[in-house]
Amino acid sequence: MGIIDERLAVIQPVNKFWYKNKVAALDMLRLDLLHPVVSGNKWFKLRLNLKHAIDSGYKAIITSGGGWSNHLAATAFAARHFGIRAFGVVRGKYDELTPTLEACAVNGMELIFVTQEDYKNRHQPEWAKGLVEHFDEVLIIPEGGANEWGRKGAGLISRFINNTYTHVAVSVGTGTTLIGLRDKLDISQAVLGFVPMKQGAYLHKSIADHLQPAQNHNWQLHDQWHFGGFGKWDQPLLDFMNDFYGLNKIPLDIVYTSKMMYGIHEMLADNQFSSHDKVLCIHSGGLQGNLSVKDKLVY
Ligand SMILES: *Cc1c(COP(=O)(O)O)cnc(C)c1O
């Protein structure tokens, strides 16, 4: 699937000054380098869904998200690349389009705006049916690519991760990426999920339900570094991102990876790792969302 060159995803060591030798190694898997829009985990969650749409002869796809959704942006771009018509159901009304939605529209995604209230029905096929014509020919890709194809595709990220890493850290939205990775990584490797929303631990059950039973071990969710909730941030988080960039030249995104790395930093300070551990943090992309704070970042 020629849109992405997966060799662009490199593993970059984080500067030792940042982790103060509290672990033997701390590296980042730079999935953000794959593509500016179809970045990070979104490509992996989409690729088998799009292949399925093409192979099965669907005429279009329909998916959903909020006004800053990395998933909508990635889907719009990738669908256009493959010549697939794409509908995007957007939660909430907007007086003017966010840069994310504008990019979706530029890439030909047909946006359908629904109220927050109405959006709650998004998991019911009957509901989506009312939104587009010729529904039978339209493949529904759930919000965040959270389906079997999404989980399988996310599992392909494990190809980049050798088994010398004792811990793999990943940011969690729907948990699709974490599930794909936990299913594929060696069970001796701990998978640490960081949830950027308040009380995100509620995701524990749905993640456990989707894991292969033999793989439902050695993973955990951390939800305390939410900074007020999903999409919320404060000055200390921005300072953290700017400092991290200064030391490592790695741009973090404001919604997911910044909160994950902040959490890792706190766990290191709190001596929650051993000095023999080797930690791989997954940079899952999402940098297009930084347009919402671009005047506050040094990168
Ligand atoms: C969507 C997204 C996530 C969350 O992925 P899930 O598979 O839904 O858990 C994490 N990081 C970034 C940058 C994202 O855009």
PDB file of C-alpha atoms and ligand atoms in Angstrom:
ATOM      1  CA  MET A   1       0.000   0.000   0.000  1.00  0.00           C
ATOM      2  CA  GLY A   2       2.133   2.768  -1.423  1.00  0.00           C
ATOM      3  CA  ILE A   3       1.098   5.817   0.562  1.00  0.00           C
ATOM      4  CA  ILE A   4       3.459   5.254   3.487  1.00  0.00           C
ATOM      5  CA  ASP A   5       7.101   4.207   3.550  1.00  0.00           C
ATOM      6  CA  GLU A   6       7.296   2.317   6.829  1.00  0.00           C
ATOM      7  CA  ARG A   7      11.094   2.489   6.816  1.00  0.00           C
ATOM      8  CA  LEU A   8      10.746   6.119   7.883  1.00  0.00           C
ATOM      9  CA  ALA A   9       9.746   4.990  11.371  1.00  0.00           C
ATOM     10  CA  VAL A  10      13.022   4.970  13.281  1.00  0.00           C
ATOM     11  CA  ILE A  11      13.836   4.249  16.891  1.00  0.00           C
ATOM     12  CA  GLN A  12      15.449   7.304  18.441  1.00  0.00           C
ATOM     13  CA  PRO A  13      17.214   7.157  21.805  1.00  0.00           C
ATOM     14  CA  VAL A  14      15.997   9.798  24.242  1.00  0.00           C
ATOM     15  CA  ASN A  15      18.746  11.936  25.749  1.00  0.00           C
ATOM     16  CA  LYS A  16      20.103  10.362  28.944  1.00  0.00           C
ATOM     17  CA  PHE A  17      19.841  13.717  30.716  1.00  0.00           C
ATOM     18  CA  TRP A  18      16.092  13.378  30.377  1.00  0.00           C
ATOM     19  CA  TYR A  19      15.850  10.029  32.174  1.00  0.00           C
ATOM     20  CA  LYS A  20      18.907  10.531  34.372  1.00  0.00           C
ATOM     21  CA  ASN A  21      20.029   6.922  33.933  1.00  0.00           C
ATOM     22  CA  LYS A  22      17.083   5.659  35.972  1.00  0.00           C
ATOM     23  CA  VAL A  23      16.673   2.956  33.317  1.00  0.00           C
ATOM     24  CA  ALA A  24      19.188   1.233  31.036  1.00  0.00           C
ATOM     25  CA  ALA A  25      17.628   2.735  27.905  1.00  0.00           C
ATOM     26  CA  LEU A  26      14.651   4.848  26.941  1.00  0.00           C
ATOM     27  CA  ASP A  27      13.874   5.124  23.263  1.00  0.00           C
ATOM     28  CA  MET A  28      11.071   6.462  21.112  1.00  0.00           C
ATOM     29  CA  LEU A  29       9.575   4.727  18.102  1.00  0.00           C
ATOM     30  CA  ARG A  30       8.954   7.659  15.768  1.00  0.00           C
ATOM     31  CA  LEU A  31       5.759   6.661  14.016  1.00  0.00           C
ATOM     32  CA  ASP A  32       5.105  10.387  13.698  1.00  0.00           C
ATOM     33  CA  LEU A  33       7.731  10.452  10.933  1.00  0.00           C
ATOM     34  CA  LEU A  34       5.679   8.241   8.631  1.00  0.00           C
ATOM     35  CA  HIS A  35       3.495  11.009   7.254  1.00  0.00           C
ATOM     36  CA  PRO A  36       2.422  14.500   8.401  1.00  0.00           C
ATOM     37  CA  VAL A  37      -1.295  13.654   8.339  1.00  0.00           C
ATOM     38  CA  VAL A  38      -1.697   9.887   8.076  1.00  0.00           C
ATOM     39  CA  SER A  39       0.654   9.634  10.970  1.00  0.00           C
ATOM     40  CA  GLY A  40       1.480   7.229  13.689  1.00  0.00           C
ATOM     41  CA  ASN A  41      -0.918   4.588  14.785  1.00  0.00           C
ATOM     42  CA  LYS A  42      -3.704   5.904  12.544  1.00  0.00           C
ATOM     43  CA  TRP A  43      -2.096   4.468   9.431  1.00  0.00           C
ATOM     44  CA  PHE A  44      -1.820   1.033  11.010  1.00  0.00           C
ATOM     45  CA  LYS A  45      -5.435   1.084  12.198  1.00  0.00           C
ATOM     46  CA  LEU A  46      -6.636   2.168   8.759  1.00  0.00           C
ATOM     47  CA  ARG A  47      -4.610   0.057   6.415  1.00  0.00           C
ATOM     48  CA  LEU A  48      -6.518  -3.233   6.772  1.00  0.00           C
ATOM     49  CA  ASN A  49      -9.855  -1.392   6.929  1.00  0.00           C
ATOM     50  CA  LEU A  50      -9.109   0.311   3.613  1.00  0.00           C
ATOM     51  CA  LYS A  51      -7.844  -2.923   2.094  1.00  0.00           C
ATOM     52  CA  HIS A  52     -11.095  -4.575   3.172  1.00  0.00           C
ATOM     53  CA  ALA A  53     -13.120  -1.736   1.631  1.00  0.00           C
ATOM     54  CA  ILE A  54     -11.258  -2.065  -1.669  1.00  0.00           C
ATOM     55  CA  ASP A  55     -11.189  -5.877  -1.783  1.00  0.00           C
ATOM     56  CA  SER A  56     -14.896  -6.151  -0.949  1.00  0.00           C
ATOM     57  CA  GLY A  57     -15.923  -3.536  -3.488  1.00  0.00           C
ATOM     58  CA  TYR A  58     -17.434  -0.999  -1.109  1.00  0.00           C
ATOM     59  CA  LYS A  59     -18.340   2.265  -2.821  1.00  0.00           C
ATOM     60  CA  ALA A  60     -17.478   4.454   0.154  1.00  0.00           C
ATOM     61  CA  ILE A  61     -16.538   4.482   3.815  1.00  0.00           C
ATOM     62  CA  ILE A  62     -18.099   6.353   6.703  1.00  0.00           C
ATOM     63  CA  THR A  63     -16.377   7.108   9.983  1.00  0.00           C
ATOM     64  CA  SER A  64     -16.698   9.585  12.845  1.00  0.00           C
ATOM     65  CA  GLY A  65     -14.841  11.818  15.255  1.00  0.00           C
ATOM     66  CA  GLY A  66     -14.550  15.242  16.857  1.00  0.00           C
ATOM     67  CA  GLY A  67     -13.393  18.519  15.352  1.00  0.00           C
ATOM     68  CA  TRP A  68      -9.714  17.828  16.070  1.00  0.00           C
ATOM     69  CA  SER A  69      -9.790  14.124  15.317  1.00  0.00           C
ATOM     70  CA  ASN A  70      -6.488  12.699  14.060  1.00  0.00           C
ATOM     71  CA  HIS A  71      -8.477   9.728  12.856  1.00  0.00           C
ATOM     72  CA  LEU A  72     -10.758  11.821  10.613  1.00  0.00           C
ATOM     73  CA  ALA A  73      -7.779  13.700   9.181  1.00  0.00           C
ATOM     74  CA  ALA A  74      -5.886  10.491   8.453  1.00  0.00           C
ATOM     75  CA  THR A  75      -8.933   8.766   6.984  1.00  0.00           C
ATOM     76  CA  ALA A  76      -9.719  11.665   4.657  1.00  0.00           C
ATOM     77  CA  PHE A  77      -6.189  11.731   3.311  1.00  0.00           C
ATOM     78  CA  ALA A  78      -5.781   7.975   2.946  1.00  0.00           C
ATOM     79  CA  ALA A  79      -9.223   7.496   1.379  1.00  0.00           C
ATOM     80  CA  ARG A  80      -8.441  10.121  -1.218  1.00  0.00           C
ATOM     81  CA  HIS A  81      -5.136   8.436  -1.975  1.00  0.00           C
ATOM     82  CA  PHE A  82      -6.931   5.159  -2.679  1.00  0.00           C
ATOM     83  CA  GLY A  83      -9.777   6.811  -4.551  1.00  0.00           C
ATOM     84  CA  ILE A  84     -12.397   5.827  -1.969  1.00  0.00           C
ATOM     85  CA  ARG A  85     -15.282   8.182  -1.248  1.00  0.00           C
ATOM     86  CA  ALA A  86     -15.299   9.076   2.461  1.00  0.00           C
ATOM     87  CA  PHE A  87     -17.965  10.437   4.770  1.00  0.00           C
ATOM     88  CA  GLY A  88     -17.023  11.901   8.138  1.00  0.00           C
ATOM     89  CA  VAL A  89     -19.597  12.238  10.883  1.00  0.00           C
ATOM     90  CA  VAL A  90     -18.509  15.113  13.112  1.00  0.00           C
ATOM     91  CA  ARG A  91     -19.564  15.502  16.729  1.00  0.00           C
ATOM     92  CA  GLY A  92     -20.939  18.978  17.499  1.00  0.00           C
ATOM     93  CA  LYS A  93     -21.732  22.088  15.516  1.00  0.00           C
ATOM     94  CA  TYR A  94     -19.002  24.423  14.303  1.00  0.00           C
ATOM     95  CA  ASP A  95     -19.419  28.055  13.284  1.00  0.00           C
ATOM     96  CA  GLU A  96     -16.228  27.679  11.338  1.00  0.00           C
ATOM     97  CA  LEU A  97     -14.218  24.582  10.520  1.00  0.00           C
ATOM     98  CA  THR A  98     -11.222  23.695  12.668  1.00  0.00           C
ATOM     99  CA  PRO A  99      -7.968  23.317  10.700  1.00  0.00           C
ATOM    100  CA  THR A 100      -8.432  19.550  11.061  1.00  0.00           C
ATOM    101  CA  LEU A 101     -11.886  19.613   9.504  1.00  0.00           C
ATOM    102  CA  GLU A 102     -10.714  21.985   6.823  1.00  0.00           C
ATOM    103  CA  ALA A 103      -7.988  19.508   5.900  1.00  0.00           C
ATOM    104  CA  CYS A 104     -10.608  16.748   5.807  1.00  0.00           C
ATOM    105  CA  ALA A 105     -12.766  18.807   3.466  1.00  0.00           C
ATOM    106  CA  VAL A 106      -9.816  19.711   1.247  1.00  0.00           C
ATOM    107  CA  ASN A 107      -9.126  15.997   0.910  1.00  0.00           C
ATOM    108  CA  GLY A 108     -12.653  15.451  -0.285  1.00  0.00           C
ATOM    109  CA  MET A 109     -14.209  14.041   2.855  1.00  0.00           C
ATOM    110  CA  GLU A 110     -17.932  14.763   2.963  1.00  0.00           C
ATOM    111  CA  LEU A 111     -18.629  16.063   6.458  1.00  0.00           C
ATOM    112  CA  ILE A 112     -21.906  15.404   8.226  1.00  0.00           C
ATOM    113  CA  PHE A 113     -22.416  17.403  11.421  1.00  0.00           C
ATOM    114  CA  VAL A 114     -24.508  15.959  14.221  1.00  0.00           C
ATOM    115  CA  THR A 115     -25.250  17.208  17.728  1.00  0.00           C
ATOM    116  CA  GLN A 116     -23.354  15.841  20.745  1.00  0.00           C
ATOM    117  CA  GLU A 117     -26.605  14.197  21.787  1.00  0.00           C
ATOM    118  CA  ASP A 118     -27.167  12.509  18.442  1.00  0.00           C
ATOM    119  CA  TYR A 119     -23.521  11.419  18.268  1.00  0.00           C
ATOM    120  CA  LYS A 120     -24.098   9.082  21.183  1.00  0.00           C
ATOM    121  CA  ASN A 121     -25.986   6.792  18.794  1.00  0.00           C
ATOM    122  CA  ARG A 122     -22.962   6.365  16.560  1.00  0.00           C
ATOM    123  CA  HIS A 123     -22.449   2.692  17.400  1.00  0.00           C
ATOM    124  CA  GLN A 124     -25.873   1.710  16.097  1.00  0.00           C
ATOM    125  CA  PRO A 125     -25.757   0.708  12.423  1.00  0.00           C
ATOM    126  CA  GLU A 126     -29.340   1.880  11.962  1.00  0.00           C
ATOM    127  CA  TRP A 127     -28.308   5.394  12.882  1.00  0.00           C
ATOM    128  CA  ALA A 128     -25.502   5.631  10.361  1.00  0.00           C
ATOM    129  CA  LYS A 129     -27.891   4.242   7.776  1.00  0.00           C
ATOM    130  CA  GLY A 130     -29.975   7.386   7.945  1.00  0.00           C
ATOM    131  CA  LEU A 131     -26.972   9.599   7.198  1.00  0.00           C
ATOM    132  CA  VAL A 132     -25.931   8.407   3.742  1.00  0.00           C
ATOM    133  CA  GLU A 133     -27.681   7.060   0.686  1.00  0.00           C
ATOM    134  CA  HIS A 134     -27.007   3.563  -0.669  1.00  0.00           C
ATOM    135  CA  PHE A 135     -25.932   2.520   2.744  1.00  0.00           C
ATOM    136  CA  ASP A 136     -25.307  -1.105   1.871  1.00  0.00           C
ATOM    137  CA  GLU A 137     -22.370  -0.070  -0.257  1.00  0.00           C
ATOM    138  CA  VAL A 138     -20.760   1.979   2.497  1.00  0.00           C
ATOM    139  CA  LEU A 139     -18.310   0.425   4.948  1.00  0.00           C
ATOM    140  CA  ILE A 140     -18.616   1.742   8.492  1.00  0.00           C
ATOM    141  CA  ILE A 141     -15.254   2.238  10.169  1.00  0.00           C
ATOM    142  CA  PRO A 142     -15.892   2.975  13.846  1.00  0.00           C
ATOM    143  CA  GLU A 143     -14.517   6.086  15.530  1.00  0.00           C
ATOM    144  CA  GLY A 144     -10.767   5.736  16.013  1.00  0.00           C
ATOM    145  CA  GLY A 145     -10.626   2.689  13.709  1.00  0.00           C
ATOM    146  CA  ALA A 146     -11.681   0.581  16.676  1.00  0.00           C
ATOM    147  CA  ASN A 147     -12.566  -2.726  15.048  1.00  0.00           C
ATOM    148  CA  GLU A 148     -10.961  -6.066  14.255  1.00  0.00           C
ATOM    149  CA  TRP A 149      -9.100  -4.682  11.226  1.00  0.00           C
ATOM    150  CA  GLY A 150      -7.901  -1.773  13.327  1.00  0.00           C
ATOM    151  CA  ARG A 151      -6.610  -4.027  16.092  1.00  0.00           C
ATOM    152  CA  LYS A 152      -4.900  -6.382  13.619  1.00  0.00           C
ATOM    153  CA  GLY A 153      -3.331  -3.458  11.790  1.00  0.00           C
ATOM    154  CA  ALA A 154      -2.083  -1.937  15.041  1.00  0.00           C
ATOM    155  CA  GLY A 155      -0.488  -5.280  15.872  1.00  0.00           C
ATOM    156  CA  LEU A 156       1.808  -4.740  12.887  1.00  0.00           C
ATOM    157  CA  ILE A 157       3.544  -1.995  14.894  1.00  0.00           C
ATOM    158  CA  SER A 158       5.112  -4.826  16.912  1.00  0.00           C
ATOM    159  CA  ARG A 159       7.394  -5.486  13.917  1.00  0.00           C
ATOM    160  CA  PHE A 160       9.433  -2.460  14.909  1.00  0.00           C
ATOM    161  CA  ILE A 161       9.894  -3.631  18.519  1.00  0.00           C
ATOM    162  CA  ASN A 162      12.531  -6.199  19.424  1.00  0.00           C
ATOM    163  CA  ASN A 163      12.238  -8.253  22.567  1.00  0.00           C
ATOM    164  CA  THR A 164      15.072  -6.615  24.458  1.00  0.00           C
ATOM    165  CA  TYR A 165      12.592  -3.947  25.563  1.00  0.00           C
ATOM    166  CA  THR A 166      11.134  -4.736  28.975  1.00  0.00           C
ATOM    167  CA  HIS A 167       8.435  -2.046  28.753  1.00  0.00           C
ATOM    168  CA  VAL A 168       6.481  -0.566  25.864  1.00  0.00           C
ATOM    169  CA  ALA A 169       4.561   2.655  26.516  1.00  0.00           C
ATOM    170  CA  VAL A 170       1.629   3.689  24.354  1.00  0.00           C
ATOM    171  CA  SER A 171      -0.993   6.392  24.507  1.00  0.00           C
ATOM    172  CA  VAL A 172      -4.609   5.241  24.688  1.00  0.00           C
ATOM    173  CA  GLY A 173      -7.766   6.697  23.132  1.00  0.00           C
ATOM    174  CA  THR A 174     -10.022   3.782  22.269  1.00  0.00           C
ATOM    175  CA  GLY A 175      -7.365   1.229  23.300  1.00  0.00           C
ATOM    176  CA  THR A 176      -7.231  -0.255  19.797  1.00  0.00           C
ATOM    177  CA  THR A 177      -3.486   0.276  19.445  1.00  0.00           C
ATOM    178  CA  LEU A 178      -2.757  -1.110  22.896  1.00  0.00           C
ATOM    179  CA  ILE A 179      -4.807  -4.234  22.135  1.00  0.00           C
ATOM    180  CA  GLY A 180      -3.031  -4.829  18.826  1.00  0.00           C
ATOM    181  CA  LEU A 181       0.353  -4.481  20.503  1.00  0.00           C
ATOM    182  CA  ARG A 182      -0.430  -6.527  23.605  1.00  0.00           C
ATOM    183  CA  ASP A 183      -1.667  -9.339  21.397  1.00  0.00           C
ATOM    184  CA  LYS A 184       1.555  -9.406  19.402  1.00  0.00           C
ATOM    185  CA  LEU A 185       4.361  -8.487  21.822  1.00  0.00           C
ATOM    186  CA  ASP A 186       6.046 -11.117  23.950  1.00  0.00           C
ATOM    187  CA  ILE A 187       4.116 -11.608  27.178  1.00  0.00           C
ATOM    188  CA  SER A 188       7.293 -10.880  29.185  1.00  0.00           C
ATOM    189  CA  GLN A 189       7.218  -7.315  27.846  1.00  0.00           C
ATOM    190  CA  ALA A 190       5.039  -5.021  29.953  1.00  0.00           C
ATOM    191  CA  VAL A 191       2.667  -2.756  28.023  1.00  0.00           C
ATOM    192  CA  LEU A 192       1.934   0.561  29.748  1.00  0.00           C
ATOM    193  CA  GLY A 193      -1.074   2.485  28.493  1.00  0.00           C
ATOM    194  CA  PHE A 194      -1.469   6.205  29.227  1.00  0.00           C
ATOM    195  CA  VAL A 195      -5.004   7.561  28.989  1.00  0.00           C
ATOM    196  CA  PRO A 196      -5.285  11.331  28.387  1.00  0.00           C
ATOM    197  CA  MET A 197      -8.798  11.646  29.758  1.00  0.00           C
ATOM    198  CA  LYS A 198     -10.337  11.816  33.197  1.00  0.00           C
ATOM    199  CA  GLN A 199     -11.143   8.449  34.737  1.00  0.00           C
ATOM    200  CA  GLY A 200      -9.810   6.726  31.660  1.00  0.00           C
ATOM    201  CA  ALA A 201      -9.381   3.476  33.591  1.00  0.00           C
ATOM    202  CA  TYR A 202     -12.940   2.613  32.593  1.00  0.00           C
ATOM    203  CA  LEU A 203     -11.377   1.408  29.322  1.00  0.00           C
ATOM    204  CA  HIS A 204      -9.816  -1.489  31.173  1.00  0.00           C
ATOM    205  CA  LYS A 205     -12.774  -3.806  30.650  1.00  0.00           C
ATOM    206  CA  SER A 206     -13.267  -3.225  26.940  1.00  0.00           C
ATOM    207  CA  ILE A 207      -9.542  -3.676  26.340  1.00  0.00           C
ATOM    208  CA  ALA A 208      -9.451  -6.906  28.359  1.00  0.00           C
ATOM    209  CA  ASP A 209     -12.525  -8.182  26.486  1.00  0.00           C
ATOM    210  CA  HIS A 210     -10.785  -7.800  23.135  1.00  0.00           C
ATOM    211  CA  LEU A 211      -7.417  -9.293  24.043  1.00  0.00           C
ATOM    212  CA  GLN A 212      -6.564 -12.902  23.269  1.00  0.00           C
ATOM    213  CA  PRO A 213      -7.066 -14.536  26.688  1.00  0.00           C
ATOM    214  CA  ALA A 214      -3.454 -15.758  26.753  1.00  0.00           C
ATOM    215  CA  GLN A 215      -2.287 -12.174  26.195  1.00  0.00           C
ATOM    216  CA  ASN A 216      -4.479 -10.570  28.844  1.00  0.00           C
ATOM    217  CA  HIS A 217      -1.549 -10.192  31.241  1.00  0.00           C
ATOM    218  CA  ASN A 218       1.254  -7.771  31.977  1.00  0.00           C
ATOM    219  CA  TRP A 219      -0.464  -4.579  30.835  1.00  0.00           C
ATOM    220  CA  GLN A 220      -1.780  -1.613  32.776  1.00  0.00           C
ATOM    221  CA  LEU A 221      -3.514   1.726  32.312  1.00  0.00           C
ATOM    222  CA  HIS A 222      -2.413   5.018  33.865  1.00  0.00           C
ATOM    223  CA  ASP A 223      -5.050   7.728  33.845  1.00  0.00           C
ATOM    224  CA  GLN A 224      -3.783  10.281  36.348  1.00  0.00           C
ATOM    225  CA  TRP A 225      -1.964  12.507  33.817  1.00  0.00           C
ATOM    226  CA  HIS A 226      -5.027  13.881  32.059  1.00  0.00           C
ATOM    227  CA  PHE A 227      -4.420  17.613  32.726  1.00  0.00           C
ATOM    228  CA  GLY A 228      -8.102  18.303  33.225  1.00  0.00           C
ATOM    229  CA  GLY A 229      -9.473  15.951  30.579  1.00  0.00           C
ATOM    230  CA  PHE A 230      -9.268  14.994  26.938  1.00  0.00           C
ATOM    231  CA  GLY A 231      -7.877  17.839  24.830  1.00  0.00           C
ATOM    232  CA  LYS A 232      -7.212  19.950  27.940  1.00  0.00           C
ATOM    233  CA  TRP A 233      -3.771  21.306  28.754  1.00  0.00           C
ATOM    234  CA  ASP A 234      -2.022  23.852  30.951  1.00  0.00           C
ATOM    235  CA  GLN A 235       1.191  25.868  30.934  1.00  0.00           C
ATOM    236  CA  PRO A 236       3.285  23.184  32.714  1.00  0.00           C
ATOM    237  CA  LEU A 237       2.368  20.697  29.975  1.00  0.00           C
ATOM    238  CA  LEU A 238       3.394  23.182  27.264  1.00  0.00           C
ATOM    239  CA  ASP A 239       6.659  23.867  29.123  1.00  0.00           C
ATOM    240  CA  PHE A 240       7.250  20.143  29.338  1.00  0.00           C
ATOM    241  CA  MET A 241       6.716  19.739  25.581  1.00  0.00           C
ATOM    242  CA  ASN A 242       9.030  22.638  24.764  1.00  0.00           C
ATOM    243  CA  ASP A 243      11.736  21.314  27.096  1.00  0.00           C
ATOM    244  CA  PHE A 244      11.409  17.823  25.651  1.00  0.00           C
ATOM    245  CA  TYR A 245      11.803  19.236  22.176  1.00  0.00           C
ATOM    246  CA  GLY A 246      14.800  21.306  23.247  1.00  0.00           C
ATOM    247  CA  LEU A 247      16.626  18.259  24.577  1.00  0.00           C
ATOM    248  CA  ASN A 248      15.558  15.609  22.064  1.00  0.00           C
ATOM    249  CA  LYS A 249      14.296  17.454  18.976  1.00  0.00           C
ATOM    250  CA  ILE A 250      11.217  15.261  19.199  1.00  0.00           C
ATOM    251  CA  PRO A 251       7.907  17.143  18.809  1.00  0.00           C
ATOM    252  CA  LEU A 252       5.185  15.713  21.055  1.00  0.00           C
ATOM    253  CA  ASP A 253       1.495  16.294  20.404  1.00  0.00           C
ATOM    254  CA  ILE A 254      -0.689  18.188  22.861  1.00  0.00           C
ATOM    255  CA  VAL A 255      -3.440  15.560  23.198  1.00  0.00           C
ATOM    256  CA  TYR A 256      -1.733  12.192  23.579  1.00  0.00           C
ATOM    257  CA  THR A 257       2.027  11.734  23.505  1.00  0.00           C
ATOM    258  CA  SER A 258       2.859  14.774  25.671  1.00  0.00           C
ATOM    259  CA  LYS A 259       0.737  13.386  28.504  1.00  0.00           C
ATOM    260  CA  MET A 260       2.251   9.934  28.101  1.00  0.00           C
ATOM    261  CA  MET A 261       5.806  11.258  28.279  1.00  0.00           C
ATOM    262  CA  TYR A 262       4.888  13.461  31.231  1.00  0.00           C
ATOM    263  CA  GLY A 263       3.612  10.336  32.975  1.00  0.00           C
ATOM    264  CA  ILE A 264       6.778   8.390  32.133  1.00  0.00           C
ATOM    265  CA  HIS A 265       8.814  11.263  33.521  1.00  0.00           C
ATOM    266  CA  GLU A 266       6.872  11.177  36.796  1.00  0.00           C
ATOM    267  CA  MET A 267       7.202   7.394  37.032  1.00  0.00           C
ATOM    268  CA  LEU A 268      10.963   7.657  36.528  1.00  0.00           C
ATOM    269  CA  ALA A 269      11.185  10.323  39.223  1.00  0.00           C
ATOM    270  CA  ASP A 270       9.156   8.073  41.500  1.00  0.00           C
ATOM    271  CA  ASN A 271      11.553   5.157  40.857  1.00  0.00           C
ATOM    272  CA  GLN A 272       8.867   2.940  39.390  1.00  0.00           C
ATOM    273  CA  PHE A 273      11.349   1.354  36.963  1.00  0.00           C
ATOM    274  CA  SER A 274      14.489  -0.640  37.700  1.00  0.00           C
ATOM    275  CA  SER A 275      17.885   0.451  36.405  1.00  0.00           C
ATOM    276  CA  HIS A 276      17.984  -2.632  34.131  1.00  0.00           C
ATOM    277  CA  ASP A 277      14.753  -1.804  32.331  1.00  0.00           C
ATOM    278  CA  LYS A 278      14.681  -0.855  28.678  1.00  0.00           C
ATOM    279  CA  VAL A 279      11.677   1.292  27.807  1.00  0.00           C
ATOM    280  CA  LEU A 280      10.291   1.944  24.347  1.00  0.00           C
ATOM    281  CA  CYS A 281       7.810   4.803  24.067  1.00  0.00           C
ATOM    282  CA  ILE A 282       5.663   4.851  20.965  1.00  0.00           C
ATOM    283  CA  HIS A 283       5.282   8.218  19.300  1.00  0.00           C
ATOM    284  CA  SER A 284       1.846   7.671  17.829  1.00  0.00           C
ATOM    285  CA  GLY A 285       1.799  10.902  15.820  1.00  0.00           C
ATOM    286  CA  GLY A 286      -1.081  13.354  16.068  1.00  0.00           C
ATOM    287  CA  LEU A 287       1.043  16.412  15.361  1.00  0.00           C
ATOM    288  CA  GLN A 288      -1.602  17.999  13.121  1.00  0.00           C
ATOM    289  CA  GLY A 289      -3.570  18.655  16.341  1.00  0.00           C
ATOM    290  CA  ASN A 290      -0.827  21.018  17.556  1.00  0.00           C
ATOM    291  CA  LEU A 291      -2.233  23.667  15.218  1.00  0.00           C
ATOM    292  CA  SER A 292      -4.561  24.466  18.123  1.00  0.00           C
ATOM    293  CA  VAL A 293      -1.569  25.650  20.206  1.00  0.00           C
ATOM    294  CA  LYS A 294       1.003  26.497  17.555  1.00  0.00           C
ATOM    295  CA  ASP A 295       1.821  29.955  18.925  1.00  0.00           C
ATOM    296  CA  LYS A 296       2.682  28.417  22.306  1.00  0.00           C
ATOM    297  CA  LEU A 297       5.188  25.841  21.076  1.00  0.00           C
ATOM    298  CA  VAL A 298       8.803  26.394  20.048  1.00  0.00           C
ATOM    299  CA  TYR A 299       8.442  23.906  17.189  1.00  0.00           C
TER     300      TYR A 299
HETATM  301  C1  LIG B   1      -5.697   8.267  18.095  1.00  0.00           C
HETATM  302  C2  LIG B   1      -4.432   8.426  18.841  1.00  0.00           C
HETATM  303  C3  LIG B   1      -4.116   7.622  19.954  1.00  0.00           C
HETATM  304  C4  LIG B   1      -5.087   6.630  20.527  1.00  0.00           C
HETATM  305  O1  LIG B   1      -5.119   5.424  19.820  1.00  0.00           O
HETATM  306  P1  LIG B   1      -6.179   4.288  20.182  1.00  0.00           P
HETATM  307  O2  LIG B   1      -5.824   3.183  19.273  1.00  0.00           O
HETATM  308  O3  LIG B   1      -7.546   4.841  19.875  1.00  0.00           O
HETATM  309  O4  LIG B   1      -6.052   3.942  21.608  1.00  0.00           O
HETATM  310  C5  LIG B   1      -2.879   7.793  20.548  1.00  0.00           C
HETATM  311  N1  LIG B   1      -2.012   8.720  20.101  1.00  0.00           N
HETATM  312  C6  LIG B   1      -2.283   9.524  19.058  1.00  0.00           C
HETATM  313  C7  LIG B   1      -1.292  10.549  18.655  1.00  0.00           C
HETATM  314  C8  LIG B   1      -3.500   9.404  18.398  1.00  0.00           C
HETATM  315  O5  LIG B   1      -3.772  10.234  17.370  1.00  0.00           O
END
